[in-house]
GROMACS .gro file of C-alpha atoms in nm:
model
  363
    1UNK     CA    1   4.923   1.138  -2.604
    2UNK     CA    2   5.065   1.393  -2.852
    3UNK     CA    3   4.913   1.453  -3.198
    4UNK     CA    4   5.072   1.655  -3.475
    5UNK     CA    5   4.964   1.768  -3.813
    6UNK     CA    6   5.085   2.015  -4.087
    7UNK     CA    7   4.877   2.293  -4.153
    8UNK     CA    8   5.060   2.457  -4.468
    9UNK     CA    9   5.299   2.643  -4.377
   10UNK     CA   10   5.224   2.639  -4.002
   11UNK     CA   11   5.285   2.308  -3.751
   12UNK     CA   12   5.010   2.273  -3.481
   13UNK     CA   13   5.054   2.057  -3.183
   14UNK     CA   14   4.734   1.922  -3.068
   15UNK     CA   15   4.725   1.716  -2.715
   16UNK     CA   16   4.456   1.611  -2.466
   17UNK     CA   17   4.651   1.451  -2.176
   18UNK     CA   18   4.465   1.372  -1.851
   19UNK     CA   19   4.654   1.428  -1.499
   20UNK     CA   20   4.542   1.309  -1.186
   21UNK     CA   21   4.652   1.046  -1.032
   22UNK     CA   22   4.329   0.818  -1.073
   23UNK     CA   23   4.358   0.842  -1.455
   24UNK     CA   24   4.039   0.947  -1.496
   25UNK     CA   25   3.944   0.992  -1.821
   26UNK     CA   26   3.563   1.040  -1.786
   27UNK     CA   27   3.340   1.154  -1.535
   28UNK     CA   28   2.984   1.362  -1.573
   29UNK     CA   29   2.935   1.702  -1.592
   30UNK     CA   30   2.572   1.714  -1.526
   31UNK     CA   31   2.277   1.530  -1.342
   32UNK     CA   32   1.972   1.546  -1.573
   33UNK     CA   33   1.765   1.392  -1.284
   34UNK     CA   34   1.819   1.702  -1.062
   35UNK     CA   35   1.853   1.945  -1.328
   36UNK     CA   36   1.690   2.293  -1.326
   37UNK     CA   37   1.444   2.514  -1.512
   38UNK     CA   38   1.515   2.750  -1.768
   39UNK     CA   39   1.544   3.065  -1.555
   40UNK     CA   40   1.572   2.888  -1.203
   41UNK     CA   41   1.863   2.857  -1.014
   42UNK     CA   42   1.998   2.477  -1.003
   43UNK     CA   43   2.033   2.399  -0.628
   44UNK     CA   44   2.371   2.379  -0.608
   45UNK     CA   45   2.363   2.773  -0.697
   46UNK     CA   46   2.136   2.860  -0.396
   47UNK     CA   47   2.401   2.937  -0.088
   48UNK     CA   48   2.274   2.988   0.268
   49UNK     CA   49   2.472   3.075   0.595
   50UNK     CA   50   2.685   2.780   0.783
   51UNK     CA   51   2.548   2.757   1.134
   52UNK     CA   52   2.739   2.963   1.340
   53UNK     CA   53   2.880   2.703   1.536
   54UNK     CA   54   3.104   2.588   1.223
   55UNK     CA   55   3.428   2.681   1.171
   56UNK     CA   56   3.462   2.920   0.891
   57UNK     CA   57   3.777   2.850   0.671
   58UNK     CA   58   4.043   3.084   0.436
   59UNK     CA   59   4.154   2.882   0.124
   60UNK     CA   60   4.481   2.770   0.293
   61UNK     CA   61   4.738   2.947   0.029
   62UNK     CA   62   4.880   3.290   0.001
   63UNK     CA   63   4.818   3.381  -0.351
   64UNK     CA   64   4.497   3.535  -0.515
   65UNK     CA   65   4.249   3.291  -0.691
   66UNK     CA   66   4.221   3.277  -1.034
   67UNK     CA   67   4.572   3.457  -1.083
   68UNK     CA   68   4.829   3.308  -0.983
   69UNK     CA   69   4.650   3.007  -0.844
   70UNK     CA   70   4.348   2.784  -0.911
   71UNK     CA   71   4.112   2.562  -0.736
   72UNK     CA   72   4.177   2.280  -0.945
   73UNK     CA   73   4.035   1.999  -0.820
   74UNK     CA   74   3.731   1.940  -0.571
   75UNK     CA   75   3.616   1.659  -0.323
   76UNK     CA   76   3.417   1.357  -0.518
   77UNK     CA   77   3.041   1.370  -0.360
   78UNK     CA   78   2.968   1.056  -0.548
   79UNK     CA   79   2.978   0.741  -0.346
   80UNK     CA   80   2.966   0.549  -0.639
   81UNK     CA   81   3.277   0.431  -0.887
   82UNK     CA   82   3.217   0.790  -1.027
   83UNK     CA   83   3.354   1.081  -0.966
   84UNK     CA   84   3.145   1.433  -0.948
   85UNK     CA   85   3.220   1.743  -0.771
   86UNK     CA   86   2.944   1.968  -0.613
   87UNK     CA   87   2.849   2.107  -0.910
   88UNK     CA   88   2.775   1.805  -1.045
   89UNK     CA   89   3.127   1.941  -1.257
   90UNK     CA   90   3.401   1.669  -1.347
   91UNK     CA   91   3.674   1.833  -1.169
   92UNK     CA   92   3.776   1.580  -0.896
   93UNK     CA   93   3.854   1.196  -0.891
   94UNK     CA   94   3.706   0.887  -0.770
   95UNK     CA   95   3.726   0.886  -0.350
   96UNK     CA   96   3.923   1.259  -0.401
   97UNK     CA   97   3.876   1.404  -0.021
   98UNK     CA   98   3.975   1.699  -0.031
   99UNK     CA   99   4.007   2.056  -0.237
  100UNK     CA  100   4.340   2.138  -0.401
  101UNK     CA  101   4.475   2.434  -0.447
  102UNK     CA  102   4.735   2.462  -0.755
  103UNK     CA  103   4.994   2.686  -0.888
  104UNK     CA  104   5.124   2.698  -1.271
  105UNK     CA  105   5.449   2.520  -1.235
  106UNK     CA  106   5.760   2.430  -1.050
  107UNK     CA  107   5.892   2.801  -1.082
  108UNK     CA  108   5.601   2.909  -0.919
  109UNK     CA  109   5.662   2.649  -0.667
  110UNK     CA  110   6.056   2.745  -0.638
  111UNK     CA  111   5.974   3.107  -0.583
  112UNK     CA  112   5.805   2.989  -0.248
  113UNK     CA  113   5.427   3.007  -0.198
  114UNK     CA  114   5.299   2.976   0.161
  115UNK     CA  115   5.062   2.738   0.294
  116UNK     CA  116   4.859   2.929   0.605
  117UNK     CA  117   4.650   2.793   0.877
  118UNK     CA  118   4.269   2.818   0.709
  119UNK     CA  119   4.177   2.866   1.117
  120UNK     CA  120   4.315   2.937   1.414
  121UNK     CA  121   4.405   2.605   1.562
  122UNK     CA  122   4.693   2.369   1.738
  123UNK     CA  123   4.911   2.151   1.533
  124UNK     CA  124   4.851   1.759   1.609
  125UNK     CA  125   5.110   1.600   1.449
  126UNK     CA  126   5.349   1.655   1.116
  127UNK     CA  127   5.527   1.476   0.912
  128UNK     CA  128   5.866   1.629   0.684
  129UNK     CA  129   6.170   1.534   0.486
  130UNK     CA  130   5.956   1.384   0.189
  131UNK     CA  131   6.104   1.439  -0.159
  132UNK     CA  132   5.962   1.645  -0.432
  133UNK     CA  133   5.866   1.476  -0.737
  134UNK     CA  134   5.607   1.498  -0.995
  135UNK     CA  135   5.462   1.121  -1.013
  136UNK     CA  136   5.487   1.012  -1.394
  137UNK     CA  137   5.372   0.666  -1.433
  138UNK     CA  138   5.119   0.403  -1.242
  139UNK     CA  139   5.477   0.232  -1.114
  140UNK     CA  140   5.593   0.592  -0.915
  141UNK     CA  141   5.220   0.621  -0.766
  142UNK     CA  142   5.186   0.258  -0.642
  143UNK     CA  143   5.550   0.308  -0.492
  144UNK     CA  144   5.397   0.584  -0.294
  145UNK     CA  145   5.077   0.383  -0.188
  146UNK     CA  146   5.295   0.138  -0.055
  147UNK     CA  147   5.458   0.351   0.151
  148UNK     CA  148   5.169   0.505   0.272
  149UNK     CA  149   5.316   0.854   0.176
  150UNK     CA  150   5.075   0.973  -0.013
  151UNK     CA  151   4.989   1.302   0.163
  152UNK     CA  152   5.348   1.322   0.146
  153UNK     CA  153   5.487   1.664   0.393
  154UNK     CA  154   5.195   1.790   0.552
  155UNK     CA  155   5.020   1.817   0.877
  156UNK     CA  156   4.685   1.793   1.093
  157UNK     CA  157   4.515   2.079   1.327
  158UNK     CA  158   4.277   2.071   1.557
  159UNK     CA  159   4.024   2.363   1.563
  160UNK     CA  160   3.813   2.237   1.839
  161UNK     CA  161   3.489   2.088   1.891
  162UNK     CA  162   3.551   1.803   1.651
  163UNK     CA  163   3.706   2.002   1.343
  164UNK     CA  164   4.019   1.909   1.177
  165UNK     CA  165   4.225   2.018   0.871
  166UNK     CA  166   4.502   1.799   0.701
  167UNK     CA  167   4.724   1.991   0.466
  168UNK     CA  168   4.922   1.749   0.205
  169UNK     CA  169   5.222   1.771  -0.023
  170UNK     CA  170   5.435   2.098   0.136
  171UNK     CA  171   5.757   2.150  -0.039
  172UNK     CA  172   6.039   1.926   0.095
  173UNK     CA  173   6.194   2.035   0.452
  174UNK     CA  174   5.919   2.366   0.453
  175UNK     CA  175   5.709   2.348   0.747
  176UNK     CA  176   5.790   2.584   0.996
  177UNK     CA  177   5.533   2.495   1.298
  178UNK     CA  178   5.582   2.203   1.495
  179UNK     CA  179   5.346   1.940   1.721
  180UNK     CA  180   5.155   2.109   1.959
  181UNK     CA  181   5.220   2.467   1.814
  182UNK     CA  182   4.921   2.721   1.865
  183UNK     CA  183   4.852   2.872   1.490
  184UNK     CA  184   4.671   3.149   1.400
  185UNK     CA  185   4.405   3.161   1.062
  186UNK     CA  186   4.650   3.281   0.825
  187UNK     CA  187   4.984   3.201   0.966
  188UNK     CA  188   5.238   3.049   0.762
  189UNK     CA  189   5.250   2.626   0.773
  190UNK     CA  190   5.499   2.598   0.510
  191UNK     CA  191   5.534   2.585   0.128
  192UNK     CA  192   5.357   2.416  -0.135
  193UNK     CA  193   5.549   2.162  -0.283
  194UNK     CA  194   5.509   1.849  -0.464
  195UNK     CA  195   5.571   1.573  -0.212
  196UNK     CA  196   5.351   1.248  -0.176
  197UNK     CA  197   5.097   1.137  -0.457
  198UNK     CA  198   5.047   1.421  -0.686
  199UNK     CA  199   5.124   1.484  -1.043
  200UNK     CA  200   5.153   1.883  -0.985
  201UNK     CA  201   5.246   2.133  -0.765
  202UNK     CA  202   4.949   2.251  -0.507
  203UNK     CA  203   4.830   2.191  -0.157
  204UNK     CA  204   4.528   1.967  -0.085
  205UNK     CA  205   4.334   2.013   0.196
  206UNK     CA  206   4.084   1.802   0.404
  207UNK     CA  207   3.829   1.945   0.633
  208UNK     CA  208   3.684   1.683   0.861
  209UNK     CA  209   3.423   1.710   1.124
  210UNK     CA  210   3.367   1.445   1.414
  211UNK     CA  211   3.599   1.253   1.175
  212UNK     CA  212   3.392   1.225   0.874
  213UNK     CA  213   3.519   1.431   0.552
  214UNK     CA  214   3.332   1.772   0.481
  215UNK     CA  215   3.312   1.943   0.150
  216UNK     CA  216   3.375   2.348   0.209
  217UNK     CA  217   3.209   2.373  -0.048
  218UNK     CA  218   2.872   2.230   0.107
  219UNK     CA  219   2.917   2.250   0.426
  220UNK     CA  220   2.787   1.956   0.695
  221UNK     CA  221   2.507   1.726   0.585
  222UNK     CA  222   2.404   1.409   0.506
  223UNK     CA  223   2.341   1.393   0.181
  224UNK     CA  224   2.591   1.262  -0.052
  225UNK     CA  225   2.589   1.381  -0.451
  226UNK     CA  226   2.557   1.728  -0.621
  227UNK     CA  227   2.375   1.952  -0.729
  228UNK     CA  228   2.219   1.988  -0.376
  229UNK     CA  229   2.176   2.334  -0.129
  230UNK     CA  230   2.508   2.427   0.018
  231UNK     CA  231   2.608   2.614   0.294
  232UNK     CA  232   3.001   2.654   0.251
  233UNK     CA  233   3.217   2.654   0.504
  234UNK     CA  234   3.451   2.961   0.361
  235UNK     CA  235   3.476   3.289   0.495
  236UNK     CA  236   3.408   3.526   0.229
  237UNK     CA  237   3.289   3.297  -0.064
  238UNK     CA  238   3.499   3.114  -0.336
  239UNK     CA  239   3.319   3.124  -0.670
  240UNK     CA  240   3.334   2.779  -0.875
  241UNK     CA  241   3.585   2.743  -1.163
  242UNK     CA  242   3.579   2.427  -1.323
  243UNK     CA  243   3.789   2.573  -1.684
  244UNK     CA  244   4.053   2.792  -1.656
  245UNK     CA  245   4.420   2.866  -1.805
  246UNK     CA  246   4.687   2.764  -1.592
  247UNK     CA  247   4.966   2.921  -1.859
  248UNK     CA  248   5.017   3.045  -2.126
  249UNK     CA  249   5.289   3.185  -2.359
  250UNK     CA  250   5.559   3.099  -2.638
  251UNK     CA  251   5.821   2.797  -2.680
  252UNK     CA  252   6.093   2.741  -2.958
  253UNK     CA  253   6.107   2.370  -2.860
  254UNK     CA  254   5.855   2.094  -2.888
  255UNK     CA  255   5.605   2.094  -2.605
  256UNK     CA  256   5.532   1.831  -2.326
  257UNK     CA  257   5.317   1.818  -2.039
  258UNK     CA  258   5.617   1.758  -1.794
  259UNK     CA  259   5.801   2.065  -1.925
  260UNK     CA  260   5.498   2.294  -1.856
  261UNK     CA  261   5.480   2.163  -1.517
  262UNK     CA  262   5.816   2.217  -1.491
  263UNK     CA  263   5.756   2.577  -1.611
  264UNK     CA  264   6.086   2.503  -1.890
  265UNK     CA  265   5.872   2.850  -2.103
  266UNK     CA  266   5.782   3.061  -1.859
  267UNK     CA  267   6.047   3.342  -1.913
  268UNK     CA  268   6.169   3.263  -2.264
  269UNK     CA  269   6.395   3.460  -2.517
  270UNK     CA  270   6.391   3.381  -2.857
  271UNK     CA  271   6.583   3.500  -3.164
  272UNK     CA  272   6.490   3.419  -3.512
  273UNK     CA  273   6.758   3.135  -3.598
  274UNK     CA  274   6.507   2.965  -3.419
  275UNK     CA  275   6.400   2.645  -3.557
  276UNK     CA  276   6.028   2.678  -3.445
  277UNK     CA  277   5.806   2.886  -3.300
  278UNK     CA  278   5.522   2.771  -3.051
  279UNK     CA  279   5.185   2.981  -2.859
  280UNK     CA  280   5.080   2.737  -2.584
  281UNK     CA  281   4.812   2.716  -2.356
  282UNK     CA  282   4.818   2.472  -2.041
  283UNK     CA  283   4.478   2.436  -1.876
  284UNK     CA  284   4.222   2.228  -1.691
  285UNK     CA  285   3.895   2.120  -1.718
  286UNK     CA  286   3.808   2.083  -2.111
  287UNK     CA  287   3.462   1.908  -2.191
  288UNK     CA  288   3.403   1.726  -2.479
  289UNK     CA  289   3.237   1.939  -2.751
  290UNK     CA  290   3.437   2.262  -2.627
  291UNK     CA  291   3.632   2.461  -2.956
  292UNK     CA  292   3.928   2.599  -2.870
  293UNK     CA  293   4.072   2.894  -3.141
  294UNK     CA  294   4.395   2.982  -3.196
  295UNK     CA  295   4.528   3.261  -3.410
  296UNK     CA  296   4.943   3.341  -3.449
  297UNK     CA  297   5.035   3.678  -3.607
  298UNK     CA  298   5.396   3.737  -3.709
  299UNK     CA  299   5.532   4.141  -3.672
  300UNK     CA  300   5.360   4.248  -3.986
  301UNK     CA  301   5.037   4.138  -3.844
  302UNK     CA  302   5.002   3.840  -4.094
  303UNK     CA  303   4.776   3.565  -3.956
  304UNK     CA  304   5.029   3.227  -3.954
  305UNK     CA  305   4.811   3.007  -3.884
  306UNK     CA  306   4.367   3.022  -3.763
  307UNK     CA  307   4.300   2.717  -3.632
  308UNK     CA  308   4.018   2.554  -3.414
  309UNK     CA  309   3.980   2.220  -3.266
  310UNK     CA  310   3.685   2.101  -3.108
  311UNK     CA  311   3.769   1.855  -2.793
  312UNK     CA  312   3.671   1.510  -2.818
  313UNK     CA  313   3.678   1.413  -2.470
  314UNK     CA  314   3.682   1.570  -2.126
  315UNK     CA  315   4.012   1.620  -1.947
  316UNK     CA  316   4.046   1.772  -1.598
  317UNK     CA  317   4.429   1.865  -1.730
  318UNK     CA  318   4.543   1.990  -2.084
  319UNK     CA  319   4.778   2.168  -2.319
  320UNK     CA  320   4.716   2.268  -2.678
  321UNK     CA  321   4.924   2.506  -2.908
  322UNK     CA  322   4.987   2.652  -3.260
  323UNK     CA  323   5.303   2.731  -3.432
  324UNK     CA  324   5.510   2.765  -3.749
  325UNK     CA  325   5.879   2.634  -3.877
  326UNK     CA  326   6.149   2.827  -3.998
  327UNK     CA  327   6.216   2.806  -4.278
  328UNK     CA  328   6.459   2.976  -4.599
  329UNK     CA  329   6.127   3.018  -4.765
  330UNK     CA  330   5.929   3.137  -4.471
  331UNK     CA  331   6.152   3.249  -4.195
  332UNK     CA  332   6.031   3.340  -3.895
  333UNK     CA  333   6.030   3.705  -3.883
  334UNK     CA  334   6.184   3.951  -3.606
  335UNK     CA  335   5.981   4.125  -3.352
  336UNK     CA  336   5.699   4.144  -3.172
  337UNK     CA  337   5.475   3.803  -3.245
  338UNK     CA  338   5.103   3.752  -3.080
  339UNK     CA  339   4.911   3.478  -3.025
  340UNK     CA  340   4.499   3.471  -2.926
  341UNK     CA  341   4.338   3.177  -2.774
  342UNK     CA  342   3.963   3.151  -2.731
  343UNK     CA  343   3.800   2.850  -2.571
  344UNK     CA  344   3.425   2.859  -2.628
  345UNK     CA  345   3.138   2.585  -2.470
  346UNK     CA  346   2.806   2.585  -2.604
  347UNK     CA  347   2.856   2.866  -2.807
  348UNK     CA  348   3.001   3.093  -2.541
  349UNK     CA  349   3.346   3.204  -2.488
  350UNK     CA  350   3.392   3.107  -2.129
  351UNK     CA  351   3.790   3.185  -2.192
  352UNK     CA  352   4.017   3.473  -2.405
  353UNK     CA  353   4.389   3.540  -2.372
  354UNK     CA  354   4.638   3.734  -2.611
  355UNK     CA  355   5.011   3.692  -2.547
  356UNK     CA  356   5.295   3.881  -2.722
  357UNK     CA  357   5.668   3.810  -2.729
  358UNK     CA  358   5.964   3.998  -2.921
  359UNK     CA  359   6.182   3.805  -3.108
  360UNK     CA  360   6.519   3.942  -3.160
  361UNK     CA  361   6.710   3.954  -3.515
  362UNK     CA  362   7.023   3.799  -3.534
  363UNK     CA  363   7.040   3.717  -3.938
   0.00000   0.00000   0.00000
């Protein structure tokens, strides 16, 4: 869904576009009837020790969080047709079972980022050779269900006493361990890719314990929901980031979510025959009632175009932008070119990003 509208002498492109492969366009992001004091901690914010006979886990990617990779989506804890994460957050899907672990794009994903053991464990069984393709349509997903491919390249390990870990969607013809193969926590598995059901590039992974799915997040219990006392399964611990920036930067072309996948703008060059200039951003988790604000200065520091938009529905995956056209009248000026992005909730500004780029002269 792609919206466009003139803003003098500036052209904004404003888009909301959900991806996940559930299509879900709507989910909660709180639970009143568990809700907290003013002051007091909600109880999904008080943390105690696992038992010490759990298996402590790394996130199973070598990157570092909130850089160069995200923990985009999260396992659904509601048993009902709705989806909510631990947080009682709207970053997962309906019957999601896992955690996933994403990177910005395709050139990310081309450059090679390994997929490591989370624990020391033996391989069970693996399965390679799957292509790499980012599903587009409902047709290309149920071709995958059909198949039953939708973990797509991955693998199982066994970490004793009834823990397991299934890795899913490793880049095509990556994994370098084999059945029965004794791995260490943090040994290479393979690459993340963008095999199976998926719609981006990242590696999902599934704890399960005596066979039933665990949430690292919460560690072992019962109790199904959010918003509950967790005792997470990680190592050292993983803060929760339900909004973030995947990307950001400049285009000369017209935007789509495929492209920024693809990562078509992450090392552009632009002159100023240019037809267009665009500052992007390409992120997840938007709620309804959040304001983004965008701001372009040209090389004389002249604002182009202040703009803010104020979301009118939730998305787990979106990409907004700003630009201007070239024009006799207004031509798009040589050299360096900034654009700041604010994204504020409740009043707060939960995210801020500048980005420059130098436009060469060629006129």
């Amino acid at each position: 869904m792609l919206s466009r509208r003139i803003l003098l002498f500036s052209l904004s492109v404003l888009t909301s576009i959900l991806v996940t492969t559930a299509c879900q366009t709507n989910s909660q992001t709180s639970d009143s009837s568990q809700s907290s004091q003013p002051g007091e901690k909600a109880p999904h914010e008080v943390v105690t020790s696992p038992n010490p006979d759990w298996v402590q886990f790394t996130p199973p990617i070598d990157c570092t969080l909130g850089e160069d990779c995200f923990t985009l989506l999260y396992v659904d804890r509601d048993p009902s047709d709705n989806a909510q994460d631990f947080a009682c957050g709207r970053q997962t899907y309906d019957t999601h079972k896992g955690t996933d672990f994403a990177i910005p794009n395709e050139v990310a994903m081309n450059q090679g980022v390994a997929v490591i053991a989370a624990a020391d464990g033996t391989v069970l069984r693996l399965r390679d050779g799957e292509p790499d393709r980012r599903l587009r349509t409902p047709e290309d997903i149920a071709a995958v269900e059909e198949q039953g491919r939708e973990c797509g390249n991955g693998l199982v390990m066994d970490h004793g006493d009834g823990w397991e870990t299934q890795y899913c969607h490793l880049k095509q013809n990556s994994i370098v361990v084999e059945s029965g193969q004794q791995v260490a926590q943090g040994e290479t598995l393979g690459l993340v890719g963008l095999s199976g059901k998926t719609t981006f590039p990242h590696v999902h992974i599934t704890v399960r314990y005596q066979g039933e799915v665990i949430d690292p997040f919460v560690g072992v219990t019962d109790e199904t929901g959010c918003n509950l006392e967790r005792r997470p399964l990680w190592e050292d611990p993983i803060g929760y980031e339900p909004t973030g920036i995947l990307s950001a930067g400049f285009a000369a072309e017209d935007l789509s979510l495929d492209r920024l996948w693809r990562g078509d703008f992450t090392d552009v060059n632009l002159s100023d025959d240019i037809p267009l200039i665009y500052f992007w951003v390409h992120g997840y988790g938007i709620l309804e009632g959040d304001v983004e604000h965008f701001r372009l200065l040209d090389p004389e520091g002249t604002v182009i175009t202040d703009y803010e938009q104020t979301a009118d529905q939730s998305n787990l995956n979106w990409y907004n932008g700003v630009g201007k056209r070239n024009t006799n009248q207004r031509p798009i000026l040589p050299g360096t070119w900034r654009g700041e992005y604010e994204l504020r909730r409740d009043g707060e500004v939960i995210v801020s990003l500048e980005r420059e780029i130098e436009v060469q002269a060629v006129r």
